[in-house]
Coordinates of C-alpha atoms in Angstrom, one line a residue:
Chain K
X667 CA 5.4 6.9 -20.7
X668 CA 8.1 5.5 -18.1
X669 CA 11.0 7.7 -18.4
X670 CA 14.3 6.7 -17.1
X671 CA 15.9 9.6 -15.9
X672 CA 20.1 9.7 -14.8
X673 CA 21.1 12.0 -11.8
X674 CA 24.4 11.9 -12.1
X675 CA 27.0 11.3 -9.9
X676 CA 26.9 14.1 -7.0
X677 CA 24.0 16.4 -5.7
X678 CA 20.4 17.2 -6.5
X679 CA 21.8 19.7 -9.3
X680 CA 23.6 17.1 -11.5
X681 CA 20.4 16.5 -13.1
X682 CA 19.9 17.3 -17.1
X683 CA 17.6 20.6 -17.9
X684 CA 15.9 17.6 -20.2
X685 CA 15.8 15.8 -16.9
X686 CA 14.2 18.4 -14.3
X687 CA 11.4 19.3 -16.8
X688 CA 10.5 15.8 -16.8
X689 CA 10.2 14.8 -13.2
X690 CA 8.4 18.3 -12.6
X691 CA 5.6 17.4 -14.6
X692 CA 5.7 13.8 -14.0
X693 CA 2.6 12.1 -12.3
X694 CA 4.7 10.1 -10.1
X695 CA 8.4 10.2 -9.6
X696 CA 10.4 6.8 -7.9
X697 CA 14.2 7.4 -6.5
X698 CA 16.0 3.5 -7.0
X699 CA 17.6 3.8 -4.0
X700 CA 19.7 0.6 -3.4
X701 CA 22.7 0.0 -6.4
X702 CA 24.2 3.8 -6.0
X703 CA 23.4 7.2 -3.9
X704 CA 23.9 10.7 -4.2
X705 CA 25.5 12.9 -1.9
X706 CA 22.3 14.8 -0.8
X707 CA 19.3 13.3 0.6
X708 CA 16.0 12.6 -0.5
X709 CA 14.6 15.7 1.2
X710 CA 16.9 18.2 -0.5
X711 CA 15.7 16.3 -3.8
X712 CA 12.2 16.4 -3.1
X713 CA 12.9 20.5 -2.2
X714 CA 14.3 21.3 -5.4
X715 CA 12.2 19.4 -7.7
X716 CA 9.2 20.4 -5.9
X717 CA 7.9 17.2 -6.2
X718 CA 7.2 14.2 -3.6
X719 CA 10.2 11.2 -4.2
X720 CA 9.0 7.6 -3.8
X721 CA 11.8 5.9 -2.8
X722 CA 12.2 2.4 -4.8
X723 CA 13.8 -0.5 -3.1
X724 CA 14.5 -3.4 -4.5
X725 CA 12.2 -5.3 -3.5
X726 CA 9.9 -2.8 -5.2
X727 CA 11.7 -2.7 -8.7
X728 CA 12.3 -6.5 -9.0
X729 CA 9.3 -8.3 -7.3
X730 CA 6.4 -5.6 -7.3
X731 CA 7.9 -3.1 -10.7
X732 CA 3.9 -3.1 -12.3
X733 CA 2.8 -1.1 -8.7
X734 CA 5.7 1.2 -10.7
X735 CA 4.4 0.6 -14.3
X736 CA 0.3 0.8 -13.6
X737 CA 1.0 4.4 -13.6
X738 CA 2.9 4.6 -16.6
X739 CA 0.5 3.0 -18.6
X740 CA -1.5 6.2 -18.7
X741 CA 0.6 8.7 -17.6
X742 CA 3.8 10.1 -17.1
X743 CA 6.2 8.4 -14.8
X744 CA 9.9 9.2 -13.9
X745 CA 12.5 6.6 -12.5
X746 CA 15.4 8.3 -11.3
X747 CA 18.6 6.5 -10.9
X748 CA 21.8 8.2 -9.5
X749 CA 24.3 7.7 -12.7
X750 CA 23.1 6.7 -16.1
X751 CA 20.2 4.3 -16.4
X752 CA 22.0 2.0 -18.1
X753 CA 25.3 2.3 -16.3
X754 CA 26.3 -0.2 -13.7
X755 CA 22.7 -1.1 -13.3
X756 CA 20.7 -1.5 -16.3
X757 CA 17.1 -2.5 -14.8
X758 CA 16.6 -4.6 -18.2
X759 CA 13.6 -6.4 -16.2
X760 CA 11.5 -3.6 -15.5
X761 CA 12.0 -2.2 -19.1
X762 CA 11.0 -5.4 -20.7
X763 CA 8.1 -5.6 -18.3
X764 CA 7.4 -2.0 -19.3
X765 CA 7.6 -3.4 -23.0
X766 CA 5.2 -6.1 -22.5
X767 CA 2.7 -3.6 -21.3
X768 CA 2.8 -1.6 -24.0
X769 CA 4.4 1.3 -22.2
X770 CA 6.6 3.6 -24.2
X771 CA 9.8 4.0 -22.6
X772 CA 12.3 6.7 -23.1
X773 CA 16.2 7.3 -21.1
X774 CA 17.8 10.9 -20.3
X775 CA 21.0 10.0 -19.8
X776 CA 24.0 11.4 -17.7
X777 CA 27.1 10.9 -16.2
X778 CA 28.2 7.3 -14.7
X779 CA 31.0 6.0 -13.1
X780 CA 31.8 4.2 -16.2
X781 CA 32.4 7.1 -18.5
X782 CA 33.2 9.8 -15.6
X783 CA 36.4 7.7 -14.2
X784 CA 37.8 8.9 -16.7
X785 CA 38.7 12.1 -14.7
X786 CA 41.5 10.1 -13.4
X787 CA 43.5 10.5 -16.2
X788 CA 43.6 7.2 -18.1
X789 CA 41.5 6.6 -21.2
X790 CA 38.5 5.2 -21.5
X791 CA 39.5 3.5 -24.9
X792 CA 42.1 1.6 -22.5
X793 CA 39.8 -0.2 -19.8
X794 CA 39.0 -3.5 -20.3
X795 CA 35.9 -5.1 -18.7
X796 CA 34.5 -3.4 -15.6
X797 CA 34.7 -6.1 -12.5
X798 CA 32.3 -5.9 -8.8
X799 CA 33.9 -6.5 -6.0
X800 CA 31.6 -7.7 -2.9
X801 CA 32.1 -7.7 0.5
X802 CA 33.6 -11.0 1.9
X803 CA 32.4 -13.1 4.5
X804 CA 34.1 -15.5 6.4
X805 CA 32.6 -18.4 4.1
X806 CA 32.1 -16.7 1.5
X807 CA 34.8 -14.7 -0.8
X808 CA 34.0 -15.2 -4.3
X809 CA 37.0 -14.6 -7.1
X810 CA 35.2 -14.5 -10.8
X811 CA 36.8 -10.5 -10.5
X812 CA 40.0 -12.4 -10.4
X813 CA 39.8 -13.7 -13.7
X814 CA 38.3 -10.9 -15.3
X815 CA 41.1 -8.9 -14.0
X816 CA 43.5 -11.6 -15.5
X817 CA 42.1 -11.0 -19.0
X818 CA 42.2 -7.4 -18.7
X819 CA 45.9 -7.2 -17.8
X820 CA 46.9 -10.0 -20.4
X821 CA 46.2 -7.3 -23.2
X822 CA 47.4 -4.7 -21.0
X823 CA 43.7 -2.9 -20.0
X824 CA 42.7 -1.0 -16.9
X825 CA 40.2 -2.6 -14.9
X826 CA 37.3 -0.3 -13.0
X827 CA 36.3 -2.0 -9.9
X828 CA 33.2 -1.2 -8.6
X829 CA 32.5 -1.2 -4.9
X830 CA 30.2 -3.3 -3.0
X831 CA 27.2 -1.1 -1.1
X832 CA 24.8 -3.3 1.1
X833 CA 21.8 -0.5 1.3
X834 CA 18.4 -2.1 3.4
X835 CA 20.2 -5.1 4.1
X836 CA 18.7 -7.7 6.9
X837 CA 21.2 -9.7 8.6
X838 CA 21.4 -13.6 8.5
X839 CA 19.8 -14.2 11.2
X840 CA 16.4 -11.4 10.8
X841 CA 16.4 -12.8 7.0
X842 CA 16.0 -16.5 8.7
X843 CA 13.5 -15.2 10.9
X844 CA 11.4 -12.8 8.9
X845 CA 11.8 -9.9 10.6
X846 CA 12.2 -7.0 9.0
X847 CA 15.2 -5.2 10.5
X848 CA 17.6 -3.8 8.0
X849 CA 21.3 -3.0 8.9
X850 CA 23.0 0.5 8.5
X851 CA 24.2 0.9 5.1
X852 CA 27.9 0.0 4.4
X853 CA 29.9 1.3 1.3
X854 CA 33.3 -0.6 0.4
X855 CA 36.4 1.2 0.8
X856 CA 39.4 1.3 -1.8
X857 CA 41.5 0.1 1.0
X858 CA 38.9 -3.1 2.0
X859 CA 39.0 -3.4 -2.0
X860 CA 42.8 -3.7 -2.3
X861 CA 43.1 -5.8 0.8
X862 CA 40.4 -7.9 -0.7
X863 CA 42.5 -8.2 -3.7
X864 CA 45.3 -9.4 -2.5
X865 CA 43.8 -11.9 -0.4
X866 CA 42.6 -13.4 -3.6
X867 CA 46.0 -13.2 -5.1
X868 CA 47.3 -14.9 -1.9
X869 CA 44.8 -17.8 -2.8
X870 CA 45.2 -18.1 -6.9
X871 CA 48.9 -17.4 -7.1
X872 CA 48.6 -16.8 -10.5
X873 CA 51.0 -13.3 -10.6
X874 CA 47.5 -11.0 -12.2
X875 CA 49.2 -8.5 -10.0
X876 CA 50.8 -8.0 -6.6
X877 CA 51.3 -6.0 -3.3
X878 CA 53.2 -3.4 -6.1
X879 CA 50.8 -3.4 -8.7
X880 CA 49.6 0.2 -9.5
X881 CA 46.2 1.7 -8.7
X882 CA 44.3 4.5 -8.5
X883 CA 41.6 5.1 -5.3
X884 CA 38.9 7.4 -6.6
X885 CA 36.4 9.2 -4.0
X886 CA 33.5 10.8 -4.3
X887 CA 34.1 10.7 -7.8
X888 CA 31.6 14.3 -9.9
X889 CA 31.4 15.9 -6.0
X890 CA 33.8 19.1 -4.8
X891 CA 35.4 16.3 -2.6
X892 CA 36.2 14.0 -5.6
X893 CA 39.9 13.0 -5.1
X894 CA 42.1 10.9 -7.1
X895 CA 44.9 8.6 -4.7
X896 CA 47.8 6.9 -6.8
X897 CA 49.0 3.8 -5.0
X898 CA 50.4 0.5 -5.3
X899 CA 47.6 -2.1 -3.7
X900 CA 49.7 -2.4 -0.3
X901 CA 49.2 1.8 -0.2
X902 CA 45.7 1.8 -0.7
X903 CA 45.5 -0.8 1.6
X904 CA 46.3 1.3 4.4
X905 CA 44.8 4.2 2.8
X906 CA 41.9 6.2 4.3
X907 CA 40.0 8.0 1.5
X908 CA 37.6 9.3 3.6
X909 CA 33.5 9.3 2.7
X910 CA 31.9 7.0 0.4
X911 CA 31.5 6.6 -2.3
X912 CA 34.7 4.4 -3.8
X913 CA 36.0 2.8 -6.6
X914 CA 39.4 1.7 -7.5
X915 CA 41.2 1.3 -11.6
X916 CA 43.7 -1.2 -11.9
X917 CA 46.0 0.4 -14.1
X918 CA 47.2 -1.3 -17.2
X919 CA 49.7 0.2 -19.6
X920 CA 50.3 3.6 -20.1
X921 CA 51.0 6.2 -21.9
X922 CA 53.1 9.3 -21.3
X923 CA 50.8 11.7 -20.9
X924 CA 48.8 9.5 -18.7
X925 CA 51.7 8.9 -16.2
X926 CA 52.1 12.9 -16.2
X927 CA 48.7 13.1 -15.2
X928 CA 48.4 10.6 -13.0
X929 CA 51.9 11.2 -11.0
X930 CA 50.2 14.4 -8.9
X931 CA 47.6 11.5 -7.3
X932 CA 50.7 9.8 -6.2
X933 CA 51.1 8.8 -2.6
X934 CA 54.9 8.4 -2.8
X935 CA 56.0 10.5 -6.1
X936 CA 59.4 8.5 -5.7
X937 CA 58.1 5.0 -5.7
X938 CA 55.6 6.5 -8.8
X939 CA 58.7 7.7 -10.2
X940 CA 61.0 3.9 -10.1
X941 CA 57.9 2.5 -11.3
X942 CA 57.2 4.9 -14.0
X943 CA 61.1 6.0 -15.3
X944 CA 61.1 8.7 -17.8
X945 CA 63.6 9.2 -20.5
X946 CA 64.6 12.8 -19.8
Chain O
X742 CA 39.4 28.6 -13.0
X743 CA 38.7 26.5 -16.2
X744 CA 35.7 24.7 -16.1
X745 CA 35.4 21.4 -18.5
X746 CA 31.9 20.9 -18.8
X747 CA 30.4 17.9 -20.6
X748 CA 27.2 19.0 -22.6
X749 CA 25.5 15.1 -23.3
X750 CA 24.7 13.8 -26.3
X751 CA 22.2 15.6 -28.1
X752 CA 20.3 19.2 -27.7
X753 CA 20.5 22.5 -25.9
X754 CA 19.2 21.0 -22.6
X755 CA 21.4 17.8 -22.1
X756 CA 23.4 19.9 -20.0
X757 CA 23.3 19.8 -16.0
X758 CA 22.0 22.3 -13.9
X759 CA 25.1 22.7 -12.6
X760 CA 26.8 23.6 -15.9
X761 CA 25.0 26.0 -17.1
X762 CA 25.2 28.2 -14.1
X763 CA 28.3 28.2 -14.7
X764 CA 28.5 28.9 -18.7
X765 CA 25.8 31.3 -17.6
X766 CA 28.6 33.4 -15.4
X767 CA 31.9 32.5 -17.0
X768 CA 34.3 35.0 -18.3
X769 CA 34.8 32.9 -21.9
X770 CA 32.9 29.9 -23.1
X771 CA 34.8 27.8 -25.6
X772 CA 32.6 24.8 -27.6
X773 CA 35.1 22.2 -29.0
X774 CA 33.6 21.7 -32.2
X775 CA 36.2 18.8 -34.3
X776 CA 35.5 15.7 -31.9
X777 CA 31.9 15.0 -32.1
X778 CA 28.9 17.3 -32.3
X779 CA 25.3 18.1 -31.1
X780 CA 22.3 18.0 -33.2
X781 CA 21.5 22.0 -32.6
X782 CA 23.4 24.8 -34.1
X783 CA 26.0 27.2 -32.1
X784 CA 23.5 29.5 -32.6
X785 CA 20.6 27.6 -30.6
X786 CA 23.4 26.8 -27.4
X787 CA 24.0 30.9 -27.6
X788 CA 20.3 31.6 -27.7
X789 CA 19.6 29.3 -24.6
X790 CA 22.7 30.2 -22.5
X791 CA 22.5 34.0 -23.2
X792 CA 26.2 33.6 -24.3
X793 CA 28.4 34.2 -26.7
X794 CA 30.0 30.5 -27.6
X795 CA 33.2 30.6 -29.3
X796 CA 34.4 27.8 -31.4
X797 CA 37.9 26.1 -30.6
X798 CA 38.8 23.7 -33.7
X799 CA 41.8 20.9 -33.4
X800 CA 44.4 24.2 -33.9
X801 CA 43.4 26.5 -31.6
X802 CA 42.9 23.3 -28.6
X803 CA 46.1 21.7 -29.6
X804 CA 48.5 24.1 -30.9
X805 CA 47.3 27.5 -29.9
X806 CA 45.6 26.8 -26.3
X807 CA 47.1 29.5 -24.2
X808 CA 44.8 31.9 -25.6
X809 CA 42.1 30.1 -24.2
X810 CA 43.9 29.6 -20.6
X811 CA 45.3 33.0 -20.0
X812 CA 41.7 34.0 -19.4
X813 CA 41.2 31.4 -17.0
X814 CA 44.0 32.2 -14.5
X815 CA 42.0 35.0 -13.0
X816 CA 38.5 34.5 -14.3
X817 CA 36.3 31.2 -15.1
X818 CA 36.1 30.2 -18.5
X819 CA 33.9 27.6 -19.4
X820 CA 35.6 25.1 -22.0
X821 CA 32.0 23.0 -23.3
X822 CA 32.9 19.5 -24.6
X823 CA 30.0 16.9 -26.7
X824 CA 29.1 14.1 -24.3
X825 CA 31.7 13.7 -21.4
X826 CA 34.8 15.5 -21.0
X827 CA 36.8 12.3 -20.3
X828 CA 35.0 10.4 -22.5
X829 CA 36.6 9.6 -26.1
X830 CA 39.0 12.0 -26.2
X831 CA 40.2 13.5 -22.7
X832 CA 42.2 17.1 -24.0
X833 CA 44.9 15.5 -21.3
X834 CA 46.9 18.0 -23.4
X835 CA 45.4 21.1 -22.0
X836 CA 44.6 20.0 -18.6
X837 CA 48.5 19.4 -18.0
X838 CA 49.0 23.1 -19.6
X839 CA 46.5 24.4 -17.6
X840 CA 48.1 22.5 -14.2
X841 CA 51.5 24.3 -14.9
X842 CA 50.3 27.4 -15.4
X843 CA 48.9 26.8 -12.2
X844 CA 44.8 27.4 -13.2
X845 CA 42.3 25.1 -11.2
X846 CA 40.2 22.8 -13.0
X847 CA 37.2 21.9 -12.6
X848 CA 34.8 19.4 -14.6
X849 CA 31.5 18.6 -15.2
X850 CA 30.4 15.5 -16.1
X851 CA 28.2 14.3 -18.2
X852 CA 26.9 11.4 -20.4
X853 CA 29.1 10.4 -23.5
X854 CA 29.0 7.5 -25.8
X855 CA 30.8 5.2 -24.2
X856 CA 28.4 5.2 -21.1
X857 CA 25.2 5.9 -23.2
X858 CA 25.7 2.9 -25.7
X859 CA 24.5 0.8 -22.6
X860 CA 20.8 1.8 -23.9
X861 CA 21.3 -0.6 -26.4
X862 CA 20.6 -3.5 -24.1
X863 CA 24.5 -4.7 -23.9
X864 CA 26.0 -4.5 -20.1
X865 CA 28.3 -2.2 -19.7
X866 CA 30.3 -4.5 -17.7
X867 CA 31.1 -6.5 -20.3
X868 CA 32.4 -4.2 -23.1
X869 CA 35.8 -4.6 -24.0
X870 CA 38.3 -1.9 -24.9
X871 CA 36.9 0.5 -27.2
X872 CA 37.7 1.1 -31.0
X873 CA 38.0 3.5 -33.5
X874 CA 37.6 3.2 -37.1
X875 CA 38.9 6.0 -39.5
X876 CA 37.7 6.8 -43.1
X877 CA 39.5 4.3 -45.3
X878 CA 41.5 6.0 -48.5
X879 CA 42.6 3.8 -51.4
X880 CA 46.2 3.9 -49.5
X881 CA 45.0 4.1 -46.0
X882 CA 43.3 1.2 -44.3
X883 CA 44.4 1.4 -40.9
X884 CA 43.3 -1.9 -39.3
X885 CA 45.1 -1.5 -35.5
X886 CA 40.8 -1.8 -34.8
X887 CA 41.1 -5.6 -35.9
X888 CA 43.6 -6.6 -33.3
X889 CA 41.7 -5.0 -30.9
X890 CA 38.6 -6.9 -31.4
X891 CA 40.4 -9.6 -31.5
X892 CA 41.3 -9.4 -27.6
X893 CA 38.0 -8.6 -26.9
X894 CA 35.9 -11.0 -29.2
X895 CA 38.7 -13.8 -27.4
X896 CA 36.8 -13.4 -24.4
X897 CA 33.6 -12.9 -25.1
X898 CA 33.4 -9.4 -24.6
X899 CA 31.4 -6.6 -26.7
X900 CA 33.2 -4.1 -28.5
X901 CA 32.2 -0.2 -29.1
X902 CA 33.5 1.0 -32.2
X903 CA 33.6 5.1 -32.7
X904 CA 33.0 6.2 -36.0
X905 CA 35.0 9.0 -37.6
X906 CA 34.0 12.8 -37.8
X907 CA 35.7 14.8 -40.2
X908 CA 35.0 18.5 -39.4
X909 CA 36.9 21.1 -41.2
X910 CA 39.8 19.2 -42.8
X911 CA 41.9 19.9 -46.1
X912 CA 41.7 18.0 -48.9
X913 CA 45.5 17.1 -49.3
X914 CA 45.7 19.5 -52.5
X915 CA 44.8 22.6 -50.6
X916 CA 47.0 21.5 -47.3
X917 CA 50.2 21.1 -49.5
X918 CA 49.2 24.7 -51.0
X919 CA 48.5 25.7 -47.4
X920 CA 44.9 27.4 -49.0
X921 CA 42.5 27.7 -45.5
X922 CA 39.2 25.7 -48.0
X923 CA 38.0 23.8 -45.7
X924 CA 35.7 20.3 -47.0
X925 CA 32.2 19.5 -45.9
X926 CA 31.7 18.2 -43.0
X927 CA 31.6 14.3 -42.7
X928 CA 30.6 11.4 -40.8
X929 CA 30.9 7.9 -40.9
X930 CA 27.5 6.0 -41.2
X931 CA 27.3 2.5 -39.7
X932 CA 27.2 1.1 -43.3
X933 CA 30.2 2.4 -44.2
X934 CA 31.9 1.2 -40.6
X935 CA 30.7 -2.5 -41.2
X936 CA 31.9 -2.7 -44.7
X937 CA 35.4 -1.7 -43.7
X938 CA 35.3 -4.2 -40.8
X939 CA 34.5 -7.1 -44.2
X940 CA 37.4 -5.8 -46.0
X941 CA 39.6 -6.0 -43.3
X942 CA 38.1 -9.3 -42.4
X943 CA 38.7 -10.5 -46.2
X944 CA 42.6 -9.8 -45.8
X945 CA 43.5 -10.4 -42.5
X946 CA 41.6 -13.8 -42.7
X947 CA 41.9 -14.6 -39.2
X948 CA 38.0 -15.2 -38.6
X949 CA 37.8 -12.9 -35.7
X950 CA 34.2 -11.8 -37.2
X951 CA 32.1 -12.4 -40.0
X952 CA 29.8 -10.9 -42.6
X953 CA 26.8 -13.0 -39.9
X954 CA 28.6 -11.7 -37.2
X955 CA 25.9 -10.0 -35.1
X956 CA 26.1 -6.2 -34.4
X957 CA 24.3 -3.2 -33.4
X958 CA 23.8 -0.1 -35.4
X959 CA 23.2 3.1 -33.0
X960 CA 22.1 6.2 -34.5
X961 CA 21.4 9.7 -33.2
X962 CA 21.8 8.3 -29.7
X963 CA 20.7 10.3 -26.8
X964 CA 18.0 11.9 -28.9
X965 CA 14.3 12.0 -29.6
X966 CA 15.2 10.0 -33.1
X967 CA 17.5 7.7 -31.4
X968 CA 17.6 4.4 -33.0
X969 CA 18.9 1.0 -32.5
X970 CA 19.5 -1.7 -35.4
X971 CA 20.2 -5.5 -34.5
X972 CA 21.6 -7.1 -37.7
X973 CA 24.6 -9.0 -39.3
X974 CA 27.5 -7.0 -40.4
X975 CA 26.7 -8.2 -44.0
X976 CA 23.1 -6.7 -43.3
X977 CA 24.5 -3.6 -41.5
X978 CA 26.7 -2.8 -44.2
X979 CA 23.7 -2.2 -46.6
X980 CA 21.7 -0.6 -44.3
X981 CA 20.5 3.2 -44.0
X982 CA 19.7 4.4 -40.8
X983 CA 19.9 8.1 -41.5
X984 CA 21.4 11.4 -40.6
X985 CA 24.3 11.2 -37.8
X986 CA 25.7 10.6 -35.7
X987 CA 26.6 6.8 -35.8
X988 CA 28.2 4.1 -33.6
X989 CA 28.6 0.0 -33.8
X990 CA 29.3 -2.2 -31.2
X991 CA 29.5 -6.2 -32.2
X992 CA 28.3 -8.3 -30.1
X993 CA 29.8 -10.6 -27.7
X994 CA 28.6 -13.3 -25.7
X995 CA 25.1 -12.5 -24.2
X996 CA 22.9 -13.4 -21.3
X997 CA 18.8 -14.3 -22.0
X998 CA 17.5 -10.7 -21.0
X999 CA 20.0 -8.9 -23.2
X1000 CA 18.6 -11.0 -26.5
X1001 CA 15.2 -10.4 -25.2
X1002 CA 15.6 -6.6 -25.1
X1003 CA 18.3 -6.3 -28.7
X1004 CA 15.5 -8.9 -30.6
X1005 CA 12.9 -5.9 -30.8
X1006 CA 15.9 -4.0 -32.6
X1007 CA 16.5 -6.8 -35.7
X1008 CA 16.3 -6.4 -39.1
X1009 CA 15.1 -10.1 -39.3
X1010 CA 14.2 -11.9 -37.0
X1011 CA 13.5 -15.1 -38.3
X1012 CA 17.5 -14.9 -38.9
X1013 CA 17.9 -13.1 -35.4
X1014 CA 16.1 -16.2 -33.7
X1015 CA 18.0 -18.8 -35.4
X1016 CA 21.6 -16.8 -34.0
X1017 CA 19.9 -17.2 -30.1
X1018 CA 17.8 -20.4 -29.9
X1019 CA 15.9 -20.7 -26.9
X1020 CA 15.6 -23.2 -24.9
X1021 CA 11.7 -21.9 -24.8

């Protein structure tokens, strides 16, 4: 059996009770390690499961998932991924490989980003589709988010942006040569988000929202240091929110209680204020 | 402190480690029991936390909620929610009651439906805004749901629709005679969901689905009897696929992998394959 098993969001004890059984008496257990992270590291895991933690690259999962599966096929596995399974990330490949092997496959879900960014204060029923936002290059600064982002705030929707991380990456010029050197990890910030942003509004001019559009930075979103910043995208631009990881919500239209909720993220509560007036 | 913890979707041990130390040592823990529900009894949660769980209906969260809080300015009460707290219904009402009276809050998360449903094969990423759907009456057919798919069918996008849960409502007889008889319990099925998405469809005539319009029933998600069931809505809306709880999401545009993985789930899939020729 391969079981996929969410960590949620934080540290090593954000896992399910259904979850810890499982990896405790799992024949192997695998960590994918490159679309998300927790906030502990693989040590503390492998301390409080008890167990040893293979970490899974992506190399592994997408090119060489059967050295993964092999096991499966007569035992238990567990594949731990920091969120939900099917979150951000779904891994379709490796369960439809897991499929065609006859392997039984079964999910413990948990918290992602997608249902827990909700803590902000907006409702889930109101986002529209989630959007990625990579990290530009000089060459390269792709805008399909744009769009998205444009049909979102047509039908007045919040859009969650999720945040670039480049985990084991090589750089150009060790990829062109084979050599495997990998980079230190970067994690997008809000404020690299909203610059981002409005660099791309710069380019499209097509008014999907400005320097004074509302937003909302979230950090280390399911952690004790989780914190919620209300800006427009010039704020957050010049924001510092600190550790990783980010994301940033696009707000769409609101609804009274929301702006209540929201207003004590604000980074200027008079600005919030003109843009949000209330009727008493 | 209060202390919103999310409990998943199914049994006794969806919860996180972290939460139940916490239900484990809080002064009060409160189940909100009229939203959605698990698949174990009160009396299973208070046999696995060691705790007494007392149930807060709609009144008691909405209208009568400082008996709940006034523990929680000087000790931790433990408020347990079904899936996520800030999943399809946030209680924004009684954090912003417990802010001004000045109580911390603390949540955590967990998975809920509208993270979950991603099991079904769909991306999360491209789900549009999410629906409800109420219990029609002969006077009563709310159809706000149909403009909403609208937006979201527009542009391709996949739409969740939450099925209604009636727990411990009048019938209108013993509300006007203010008599406390409560009705059994009731939930939607997806059969019942899909043939109120026809009749709409049959008045509103504006073609934004059909009765071969493709959805997905989910059952019992999250559990050891989980299912999923790939069919037209015309299909759907005679189909049985057992005790709750139930949720739909019609399909939107879709990738390759996602009608590999959804094509083990049909009904038919003779009919299945002619909706997604390959090229193959």
């Amino acid at each position: 059996m391969l079981y996929c098993i969410g960590l949620g969001l934080s540290d090593e004890k954000d896992i399910t009770l259904k979850g810890l059984e499982i990896v405790r008496r799992a024949e192997k257990v695998y960590l994918e390690a490159y679309t998300s992270i927790l906030m502990v590291s693989r040590e503390k895991l492998e301390e409080f499961y008890g167990r040893e933690v293979i970490i899974a690259d992506r190399e592994l999962v997408e090119s060489d998932s059967d050295v993964i599966l092999k096991d499966a096929i007569s035992a238990d596995v567990a594949f731990l991924v920091v969120g939900d399974p099917f979150g951000a990330t779904t891994h379709l490949d490796l369960l439809l490989r897991a499929r065609s092997l006859h392997i039984p496959i079964k999910t413990i879900h948990n918290a992602s980003i997608m249902n827990a960014v909700g803590a902000c204060g907006l409702q889930l029923y109101n986002f529209g589709q989630t959007v990625s936002m990579v990290f530009f290059t000089d060459t390269w600064k792709p805008s399909s988010f744009y769009d998205k982002i444009k049909e979102n705030a047509k039908i007045g929707l919040h859009t969650l942006v999720l945040l670039d991380i480049k985990v084991k990456e090589q750089s150009e010029e060790n990829l062109a040569r084979g050599r495997k050197i990998y980079e230190p990890p970067r994690y997008m910030t809000v404020a690299q988000c909203a610059s981002q942003m409005l660099t791309i509004e710069e380019v499209r001019q097509e008014g999907v929202y400005s320097k004074d559009s509302l937003a909302i930075g979230v950090a280390r979103l399911g952690s004790d240091e989780q914190t919620f910043t209300v800006g427009t995208l010039e704020e957050l631009a010049m924001a510092d929110l600190g550790p990783p990881l980010h994301s940033l919500v696009l707000v769409g239209n609101v609804h009274d209680m929301e702006v209540d909720f929201i207003r004590e993220f604000a980074i200027d509560r008079t600005k919030f204020d003109a843009a949000f007036p209330r009727n008493s």
